Short mmCIF file of C-alpha atoms and ligand atoms in Angstrom, two decimals:
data_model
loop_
_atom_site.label_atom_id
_atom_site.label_comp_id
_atom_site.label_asym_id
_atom_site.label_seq_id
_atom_site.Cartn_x
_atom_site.Cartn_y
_atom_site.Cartn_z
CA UNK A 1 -102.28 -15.74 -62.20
CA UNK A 2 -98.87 -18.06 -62.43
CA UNK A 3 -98.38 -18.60 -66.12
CA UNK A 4 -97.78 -22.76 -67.06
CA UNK A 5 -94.29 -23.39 -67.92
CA UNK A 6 -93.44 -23.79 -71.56
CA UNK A 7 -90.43 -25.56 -72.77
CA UNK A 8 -88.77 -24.55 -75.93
CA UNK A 9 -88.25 -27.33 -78.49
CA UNK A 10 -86.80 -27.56 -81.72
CA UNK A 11 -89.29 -27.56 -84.73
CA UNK A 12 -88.62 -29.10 -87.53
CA UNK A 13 -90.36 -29.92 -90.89
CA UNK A 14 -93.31 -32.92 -91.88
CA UNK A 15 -94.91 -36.90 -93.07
CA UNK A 16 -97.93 -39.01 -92.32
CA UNK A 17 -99.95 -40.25 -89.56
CA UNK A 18 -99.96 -44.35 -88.44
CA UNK A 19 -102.48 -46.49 -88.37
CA UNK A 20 -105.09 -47.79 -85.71
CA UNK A 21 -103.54 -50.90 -85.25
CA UNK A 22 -99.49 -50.37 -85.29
CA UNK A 23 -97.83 -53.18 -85.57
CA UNK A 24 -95.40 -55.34 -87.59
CA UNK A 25 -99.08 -57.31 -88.54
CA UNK A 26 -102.20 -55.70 -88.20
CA UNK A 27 -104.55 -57.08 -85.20
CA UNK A 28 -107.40 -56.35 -83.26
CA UNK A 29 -107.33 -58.73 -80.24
CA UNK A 30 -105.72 -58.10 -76.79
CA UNK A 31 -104.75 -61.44 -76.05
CA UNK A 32 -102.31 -60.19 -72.97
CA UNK A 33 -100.18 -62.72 -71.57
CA UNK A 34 -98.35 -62.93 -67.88
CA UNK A 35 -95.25 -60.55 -68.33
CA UNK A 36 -93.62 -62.90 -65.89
CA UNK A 37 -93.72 -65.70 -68.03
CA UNK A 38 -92.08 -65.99 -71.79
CA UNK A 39 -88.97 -64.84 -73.81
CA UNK A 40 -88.32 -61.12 -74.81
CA UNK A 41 -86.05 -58.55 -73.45
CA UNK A 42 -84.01 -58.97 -70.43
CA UNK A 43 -85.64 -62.25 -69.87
CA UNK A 44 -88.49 -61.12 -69.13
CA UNK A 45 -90.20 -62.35 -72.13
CA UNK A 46 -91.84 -59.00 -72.21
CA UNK A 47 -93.39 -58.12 -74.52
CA UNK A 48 -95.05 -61.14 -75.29
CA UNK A 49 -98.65 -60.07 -76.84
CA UNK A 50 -100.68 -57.72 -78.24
CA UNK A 51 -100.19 -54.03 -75.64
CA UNK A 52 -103.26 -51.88 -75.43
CA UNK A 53 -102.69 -48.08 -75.61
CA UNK A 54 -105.62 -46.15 -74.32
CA UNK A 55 -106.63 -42.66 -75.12
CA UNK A 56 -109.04 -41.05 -72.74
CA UNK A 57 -110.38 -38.87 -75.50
CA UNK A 58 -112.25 -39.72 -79.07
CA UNK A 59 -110.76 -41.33 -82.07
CA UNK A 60 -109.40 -38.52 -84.49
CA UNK A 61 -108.68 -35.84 -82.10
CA UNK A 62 -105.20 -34.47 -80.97
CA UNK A 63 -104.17 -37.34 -78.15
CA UNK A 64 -105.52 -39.76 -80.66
CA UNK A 65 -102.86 -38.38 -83.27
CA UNK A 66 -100.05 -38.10 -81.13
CA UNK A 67 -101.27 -42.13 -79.97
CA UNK A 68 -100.94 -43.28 -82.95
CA UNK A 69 -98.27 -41.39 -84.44
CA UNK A 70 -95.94 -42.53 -81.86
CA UNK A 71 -97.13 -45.80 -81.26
CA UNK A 72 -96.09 -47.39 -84.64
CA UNK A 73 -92.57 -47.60 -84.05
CA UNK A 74 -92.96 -47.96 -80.68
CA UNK A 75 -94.59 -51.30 -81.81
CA UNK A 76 -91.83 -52.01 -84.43
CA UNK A 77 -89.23 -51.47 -81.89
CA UNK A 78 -90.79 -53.87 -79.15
CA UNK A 79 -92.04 -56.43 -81.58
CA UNK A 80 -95.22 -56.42 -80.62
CA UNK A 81 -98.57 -55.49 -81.82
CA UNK A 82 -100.17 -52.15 -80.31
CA UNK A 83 -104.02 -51.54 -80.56
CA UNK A 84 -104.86 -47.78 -79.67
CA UNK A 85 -108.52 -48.15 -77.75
CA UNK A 86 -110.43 -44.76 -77.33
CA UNK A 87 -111.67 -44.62 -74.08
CA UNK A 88 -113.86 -41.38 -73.28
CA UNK A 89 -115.70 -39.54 -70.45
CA UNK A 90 -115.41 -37.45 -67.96
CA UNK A 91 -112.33 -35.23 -69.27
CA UNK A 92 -109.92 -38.26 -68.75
CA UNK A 93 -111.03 -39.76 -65.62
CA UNK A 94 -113.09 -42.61 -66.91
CA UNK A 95 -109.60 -44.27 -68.69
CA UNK A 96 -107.01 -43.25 -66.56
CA UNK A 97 -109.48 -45.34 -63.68
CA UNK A 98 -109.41 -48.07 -66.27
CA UNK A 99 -105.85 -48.13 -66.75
CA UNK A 100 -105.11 -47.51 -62.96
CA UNK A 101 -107.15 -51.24 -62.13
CA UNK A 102 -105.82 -52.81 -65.20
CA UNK A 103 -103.02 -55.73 -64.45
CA UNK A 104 -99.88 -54.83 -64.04
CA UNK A 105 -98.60 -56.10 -66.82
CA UNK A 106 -97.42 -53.81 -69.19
CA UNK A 107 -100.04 -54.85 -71.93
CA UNK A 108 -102.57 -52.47 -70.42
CA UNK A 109 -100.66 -48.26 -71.04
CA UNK A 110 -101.97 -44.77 -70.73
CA UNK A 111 -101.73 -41.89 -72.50
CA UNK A 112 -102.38 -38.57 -71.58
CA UNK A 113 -101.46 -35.29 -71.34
CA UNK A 114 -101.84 -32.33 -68.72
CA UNK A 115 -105.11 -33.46 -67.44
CA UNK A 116 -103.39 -36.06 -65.08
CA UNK A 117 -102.40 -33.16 -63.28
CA UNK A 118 -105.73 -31.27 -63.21
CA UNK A 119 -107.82 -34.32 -62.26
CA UNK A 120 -106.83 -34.08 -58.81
CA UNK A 121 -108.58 -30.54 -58.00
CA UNK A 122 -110.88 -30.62 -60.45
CA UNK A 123 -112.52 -34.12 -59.46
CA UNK A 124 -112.76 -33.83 -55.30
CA UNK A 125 -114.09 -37.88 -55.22
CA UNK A 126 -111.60 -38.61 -58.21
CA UNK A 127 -111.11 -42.86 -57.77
CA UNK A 128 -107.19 -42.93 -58.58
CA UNK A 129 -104.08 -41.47 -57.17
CA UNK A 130 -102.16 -40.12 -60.21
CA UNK A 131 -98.78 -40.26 -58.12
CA UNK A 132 -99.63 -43.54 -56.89
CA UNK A 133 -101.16 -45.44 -58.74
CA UNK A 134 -99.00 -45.63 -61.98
CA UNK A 135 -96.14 -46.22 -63.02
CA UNK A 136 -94.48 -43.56 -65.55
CA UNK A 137 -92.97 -43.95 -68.43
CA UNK A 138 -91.82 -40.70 -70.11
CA UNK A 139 -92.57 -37.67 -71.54
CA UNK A 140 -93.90 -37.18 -75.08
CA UNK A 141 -94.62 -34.27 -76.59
CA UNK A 142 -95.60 -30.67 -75.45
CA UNK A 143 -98.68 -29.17 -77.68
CA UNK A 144 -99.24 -25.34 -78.50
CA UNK A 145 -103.04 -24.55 -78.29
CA UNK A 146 -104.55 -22.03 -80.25
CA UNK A 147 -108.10 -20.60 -80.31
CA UNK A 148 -109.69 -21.06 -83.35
CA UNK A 149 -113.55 -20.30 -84.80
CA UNK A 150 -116.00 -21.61 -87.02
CA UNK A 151 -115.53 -20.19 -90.83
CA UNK A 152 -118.99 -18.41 -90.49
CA UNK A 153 -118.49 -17.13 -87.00
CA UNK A 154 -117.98 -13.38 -86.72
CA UNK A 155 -114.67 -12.19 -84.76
CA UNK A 156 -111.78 -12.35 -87.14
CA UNK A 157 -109.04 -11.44 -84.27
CA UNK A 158 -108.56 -12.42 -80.66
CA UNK A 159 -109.50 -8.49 -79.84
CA UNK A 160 -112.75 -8.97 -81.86
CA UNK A 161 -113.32 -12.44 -80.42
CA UNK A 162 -113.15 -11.02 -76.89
CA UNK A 163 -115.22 -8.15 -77.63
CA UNK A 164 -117.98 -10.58 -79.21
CA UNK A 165 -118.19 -12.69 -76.51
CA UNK A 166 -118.65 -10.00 -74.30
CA UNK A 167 -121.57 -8.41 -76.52
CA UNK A 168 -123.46 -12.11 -77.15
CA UNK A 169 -122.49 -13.56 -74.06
CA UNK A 170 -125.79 -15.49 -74.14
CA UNK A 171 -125.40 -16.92 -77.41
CA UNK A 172 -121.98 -17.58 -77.92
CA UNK A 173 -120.83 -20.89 -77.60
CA UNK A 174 -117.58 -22.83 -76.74
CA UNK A 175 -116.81 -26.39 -76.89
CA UNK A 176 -114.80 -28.65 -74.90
CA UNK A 177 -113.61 -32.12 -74.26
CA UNK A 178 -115.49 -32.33 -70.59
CA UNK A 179 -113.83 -31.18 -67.14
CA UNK A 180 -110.47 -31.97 -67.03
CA UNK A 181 -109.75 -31.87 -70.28
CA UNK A 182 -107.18 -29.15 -72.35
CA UNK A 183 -110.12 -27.52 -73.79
CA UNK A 184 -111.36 -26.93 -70.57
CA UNK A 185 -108.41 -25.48 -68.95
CA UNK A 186 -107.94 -23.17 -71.94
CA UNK A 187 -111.70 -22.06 -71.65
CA UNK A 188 -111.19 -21.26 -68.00
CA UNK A 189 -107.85 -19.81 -68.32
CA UNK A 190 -109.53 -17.32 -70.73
CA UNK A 191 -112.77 -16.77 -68.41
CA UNK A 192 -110.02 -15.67 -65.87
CA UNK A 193 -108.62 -13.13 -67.99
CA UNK A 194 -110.78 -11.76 -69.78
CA UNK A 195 -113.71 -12.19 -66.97
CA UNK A 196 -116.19 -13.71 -69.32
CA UNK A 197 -118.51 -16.34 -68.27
CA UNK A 198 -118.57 -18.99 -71.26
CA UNK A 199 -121.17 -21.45 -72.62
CA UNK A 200 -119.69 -24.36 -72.88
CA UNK A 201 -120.40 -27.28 -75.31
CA UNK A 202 -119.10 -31.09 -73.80
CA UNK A 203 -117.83 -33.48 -76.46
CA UNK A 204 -115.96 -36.83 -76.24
CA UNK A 205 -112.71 -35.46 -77.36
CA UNK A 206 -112.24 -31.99 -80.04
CA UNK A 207 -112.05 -34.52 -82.68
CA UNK A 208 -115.70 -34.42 -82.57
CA UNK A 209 -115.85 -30.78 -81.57
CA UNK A 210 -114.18 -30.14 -84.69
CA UNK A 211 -116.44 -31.62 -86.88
CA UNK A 212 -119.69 -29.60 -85.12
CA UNK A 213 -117.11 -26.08 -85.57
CA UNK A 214 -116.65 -26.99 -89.28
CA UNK A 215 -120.49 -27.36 -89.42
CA UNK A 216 -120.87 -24.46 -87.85
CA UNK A 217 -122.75 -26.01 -84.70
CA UNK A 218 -120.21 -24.46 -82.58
CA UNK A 219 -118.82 -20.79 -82.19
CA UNK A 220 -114.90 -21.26 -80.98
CA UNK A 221 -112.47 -23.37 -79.09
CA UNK A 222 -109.34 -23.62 -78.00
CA UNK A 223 -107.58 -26.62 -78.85
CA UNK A 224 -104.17 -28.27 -79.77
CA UNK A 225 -102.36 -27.49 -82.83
CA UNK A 226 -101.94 -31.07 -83.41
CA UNK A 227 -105.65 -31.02 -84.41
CA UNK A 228 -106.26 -27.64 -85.57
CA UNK A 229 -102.68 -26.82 -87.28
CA UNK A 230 -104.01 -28.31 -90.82
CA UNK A 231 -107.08 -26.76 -90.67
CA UNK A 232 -106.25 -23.39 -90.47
CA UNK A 233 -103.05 -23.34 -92.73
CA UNK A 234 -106.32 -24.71 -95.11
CA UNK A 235 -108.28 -21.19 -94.14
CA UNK A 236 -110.97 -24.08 -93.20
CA UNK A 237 -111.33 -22.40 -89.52
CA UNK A 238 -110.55 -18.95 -87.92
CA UNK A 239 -107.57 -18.88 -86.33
CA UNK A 240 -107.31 -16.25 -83.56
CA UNK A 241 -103.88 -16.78 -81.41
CA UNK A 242 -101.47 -19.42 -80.29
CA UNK A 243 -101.23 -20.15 -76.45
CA UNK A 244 -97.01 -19.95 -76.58
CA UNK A 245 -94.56 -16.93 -75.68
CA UNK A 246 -93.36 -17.03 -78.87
CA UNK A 247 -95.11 -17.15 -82.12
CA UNK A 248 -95.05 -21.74 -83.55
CA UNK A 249 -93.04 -22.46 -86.58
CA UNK A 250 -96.02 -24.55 -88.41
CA UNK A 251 -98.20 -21.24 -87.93
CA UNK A 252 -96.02 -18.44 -88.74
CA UNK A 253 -99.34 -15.77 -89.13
CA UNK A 254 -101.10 -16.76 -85.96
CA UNK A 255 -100.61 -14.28 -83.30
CA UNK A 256 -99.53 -15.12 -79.81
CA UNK A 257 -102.38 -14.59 -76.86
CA UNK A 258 -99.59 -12.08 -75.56
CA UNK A 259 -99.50 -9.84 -78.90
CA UNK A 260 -103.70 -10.09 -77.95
CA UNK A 261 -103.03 -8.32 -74.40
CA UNK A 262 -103.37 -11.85 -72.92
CA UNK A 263 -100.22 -12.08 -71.58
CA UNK A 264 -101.61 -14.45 -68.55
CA UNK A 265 -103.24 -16.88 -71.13
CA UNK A 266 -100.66 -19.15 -71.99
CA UNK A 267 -100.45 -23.22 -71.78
CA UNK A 268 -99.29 -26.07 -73.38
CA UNK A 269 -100.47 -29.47 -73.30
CA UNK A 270 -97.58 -31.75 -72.13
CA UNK A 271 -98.58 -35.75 -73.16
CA UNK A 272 -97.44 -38.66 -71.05
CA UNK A 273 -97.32 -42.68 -71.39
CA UNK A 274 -98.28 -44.32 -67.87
CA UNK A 275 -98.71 -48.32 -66.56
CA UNK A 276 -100.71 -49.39 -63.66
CA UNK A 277 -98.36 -49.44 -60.57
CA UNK A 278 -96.30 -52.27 -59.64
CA UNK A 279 -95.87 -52.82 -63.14
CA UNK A 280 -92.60 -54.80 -63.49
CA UNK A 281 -89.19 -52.81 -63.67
CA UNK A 282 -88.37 -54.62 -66.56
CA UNK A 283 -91.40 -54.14 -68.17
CA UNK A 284 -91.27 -50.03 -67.79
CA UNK A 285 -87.80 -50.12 -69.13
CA UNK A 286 -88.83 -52.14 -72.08
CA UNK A 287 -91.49 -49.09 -72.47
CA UNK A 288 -89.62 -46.29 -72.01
CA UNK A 289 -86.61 -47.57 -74.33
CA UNK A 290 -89.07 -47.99 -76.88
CA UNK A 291 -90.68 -44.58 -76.81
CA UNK A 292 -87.21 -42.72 -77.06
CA UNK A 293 -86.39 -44.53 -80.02
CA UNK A 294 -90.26 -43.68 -81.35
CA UNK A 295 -89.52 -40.17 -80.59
CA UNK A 296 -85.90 -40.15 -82.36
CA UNK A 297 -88.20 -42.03 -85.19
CA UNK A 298 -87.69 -39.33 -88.34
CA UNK A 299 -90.96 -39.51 -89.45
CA UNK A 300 -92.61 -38.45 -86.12
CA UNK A 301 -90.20 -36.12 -85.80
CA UNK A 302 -91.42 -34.58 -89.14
CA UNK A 303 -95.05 -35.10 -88.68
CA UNK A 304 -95.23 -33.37 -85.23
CA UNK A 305 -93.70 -30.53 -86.62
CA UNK A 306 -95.99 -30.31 -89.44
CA UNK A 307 -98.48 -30.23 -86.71
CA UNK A 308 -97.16 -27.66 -84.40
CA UNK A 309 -94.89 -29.56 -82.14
CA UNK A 310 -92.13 -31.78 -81.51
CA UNK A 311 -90.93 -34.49 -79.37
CA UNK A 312 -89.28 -34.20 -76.14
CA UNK A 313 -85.51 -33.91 -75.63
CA UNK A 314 -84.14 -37.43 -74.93
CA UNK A 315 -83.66 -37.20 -71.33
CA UNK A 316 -87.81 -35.77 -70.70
CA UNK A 317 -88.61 -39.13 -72.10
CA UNK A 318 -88.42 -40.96 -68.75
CA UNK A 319 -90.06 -42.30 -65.68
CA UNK A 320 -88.15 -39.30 -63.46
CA UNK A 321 -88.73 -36.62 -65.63
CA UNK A 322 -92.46 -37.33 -66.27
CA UNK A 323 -92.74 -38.00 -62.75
CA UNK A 324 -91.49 -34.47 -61.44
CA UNK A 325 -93.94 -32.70 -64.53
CA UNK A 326 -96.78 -34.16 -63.06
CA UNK A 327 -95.87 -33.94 -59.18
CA UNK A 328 -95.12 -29.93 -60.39
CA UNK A 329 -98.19 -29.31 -62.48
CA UNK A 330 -100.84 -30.51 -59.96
CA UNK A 331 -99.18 -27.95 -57.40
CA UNK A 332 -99.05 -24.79 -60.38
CA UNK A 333 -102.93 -25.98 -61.53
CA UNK A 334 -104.43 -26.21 -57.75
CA UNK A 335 -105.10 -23.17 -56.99
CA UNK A 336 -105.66 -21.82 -60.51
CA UNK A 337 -108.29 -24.00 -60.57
CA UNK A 338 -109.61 -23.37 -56.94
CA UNK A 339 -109.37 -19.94 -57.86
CA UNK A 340 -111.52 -19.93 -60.87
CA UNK A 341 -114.21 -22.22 -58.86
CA UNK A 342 -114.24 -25.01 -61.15
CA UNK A 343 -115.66 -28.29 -59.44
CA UNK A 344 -116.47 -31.51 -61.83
CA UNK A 345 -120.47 -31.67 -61.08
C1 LIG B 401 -108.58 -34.82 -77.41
O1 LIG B 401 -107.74 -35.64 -77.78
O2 LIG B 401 -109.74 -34.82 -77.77
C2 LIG B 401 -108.11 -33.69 -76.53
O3 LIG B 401 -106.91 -33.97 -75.95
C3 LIG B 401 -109.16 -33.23 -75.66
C4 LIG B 401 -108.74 -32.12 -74.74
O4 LIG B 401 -108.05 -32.39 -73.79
O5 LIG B 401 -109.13 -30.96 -74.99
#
């Protein structure tokens, strides 16, 4: 098993989350108008109306934070209004399709993270080309996972989780945010390792897996710290290990998988901003200048670190460098996933 690559960023200390609808107003419409026409940067006259950021994944959860965390000053910066529209089903596929058939306009963006690069092998009749069908816009953020457990469920360490699992194999259960999603791959990265077959839960997103493992509807999951970071520094879940080489900075008492023996079992969950292809030059530069100002923004920097993460360096926050993550990550995922059998039904 080829481990996925992690890259090292600086953590620092934390502030609040933005709102749903980031702007300089607050607004609900998406009243999108031709980027070719109109006043703005460049003379483009882009932006020009309210943008639409969609997250494949349900309101509340980790992609949904990092949305709308980054998003505000995104908005502030372009002088526009952003709405963030949730978007679920089918780990992903169902918005990145959306997006993918959306006008090329630049008032239609995606966000998301490593399942872009999944999709591919995962979904053999998938109905987009993520190479080809997009634009890119940069980089984002790179999230830690950890695996975490209801408060009333059993296993207190990774070694006792494994062990449980093993002995209630039957009974134990696992959520997840469908096939394709983060969840997912961390659920079949540790079925590789450890050799376990899992029950697995489906949700919309872990936002509402989260809720059903605080209710104790679910056993364990393994999700990103930037939705599970507050709840276990609040001893309100289990917290069993972090997916990283090295131990996170937010969660200074959560083991790594590799101090569990799980040396194999470690991913992070790199987030990206995308347009429908042919999407104006103009237009993606307006985009991507805006999101490395968002991610210089102090307050996301703080934030992110508060919940396990950071932004990317500078120069990650591009078309290129998201571009060459993605084209590399569907190759290092293939056959992980081929190997491991996994086939969206
Ligand atoms: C979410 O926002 O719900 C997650 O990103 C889902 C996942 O990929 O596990």
């Amino acid at each position: 098993m080829r481990h996925a690559r992690f890259r090292p960023f600086a953590l620092v200390a934390a502030a609040a989350l933005a709102l749903s609808a980031c702007s300089d107003g607050t607004g609900s419409g998406s009243d999108a108008p031709d980027a070719s026409t109109g006043g703005g940067d460049g003379g483009s006259g882009y932006p020009d109306g309210t943008i639409t950021v969609i997250v494949p994944f349900a309101a509340g959860g980790p992609t949904d934070t990092v949305t709308r965390l980054v998003t505000e000053p995104m908005a502030a910066e372009l002088g526009a209004e952003i709405v963030v529209q949730n978007v679920e089903g089918a780990g992903g596929t169902v918005a990145a399709d959306q997006v993918a058939n959306a006008e090329p306009d630049g008032y239609t963006v995606l966000m998301h993270h490593i399942g872009m690069s999944t999709a591919p092998t995962l979904y053999p009749d998938l109905t987009y080309d993520p190479l080809e069908d997009f634009e890119m816009i940069g980089l984002v953020t790179e999230v830690p996972m950890t695996f975490i457990g209801s408060p009333e469920f059993e296993p207190s360490t990774m070694e006792e989780l494994i062990a449980y699992v093993e002995d209630n194999l039957d009974t134990v259960t696992y959520a997840n945010a469908g096939v394709g999603a983060a969840s997912q791959l961390c659920g079949l990265l540790f079925e590789t390792a450890t050799g376990l077959d899992l029950t697995e839960v489906p949700y919309d997103g872990t936002g509402p897996a989260m809720d059903d493992l605080l209710g104790n509807q679910v056993d364990f999951m393994c999700d990103q710290t930037t939705n599970t970071a507050e709840r276990i520094l609040g001893d309100e879940v289990k917290a069993y290990a972090v997916t990283t080489p090295e131990r996170i900075e937010a969660l200074p008492d959560v083991p790594t998988t590799e101090e569990a023996g799980l040396s194999d079992l470690q991913v992070t969950v790199w987030h990206g901003l995308y347009v429908p292809a042919d999407t104006p030059q103009e237009v993606v530069d307006a985009l991507s200048a805006a999101l490395k100002v968002a991610l210089a923004d102090d307050g996301v920097i703080s934030r992110m670190a508060e919940l396990g993460t950071a932004p990317v360096a500078e120069d990650l926050a591009t078309p290129e460098a998201l571009r060459e993550q993605l084209e590399s990550q569907i190759e290092l995922w293939r056959p992980i996933i081929e190997d491991a059998g996994v086939v969206a039904s």
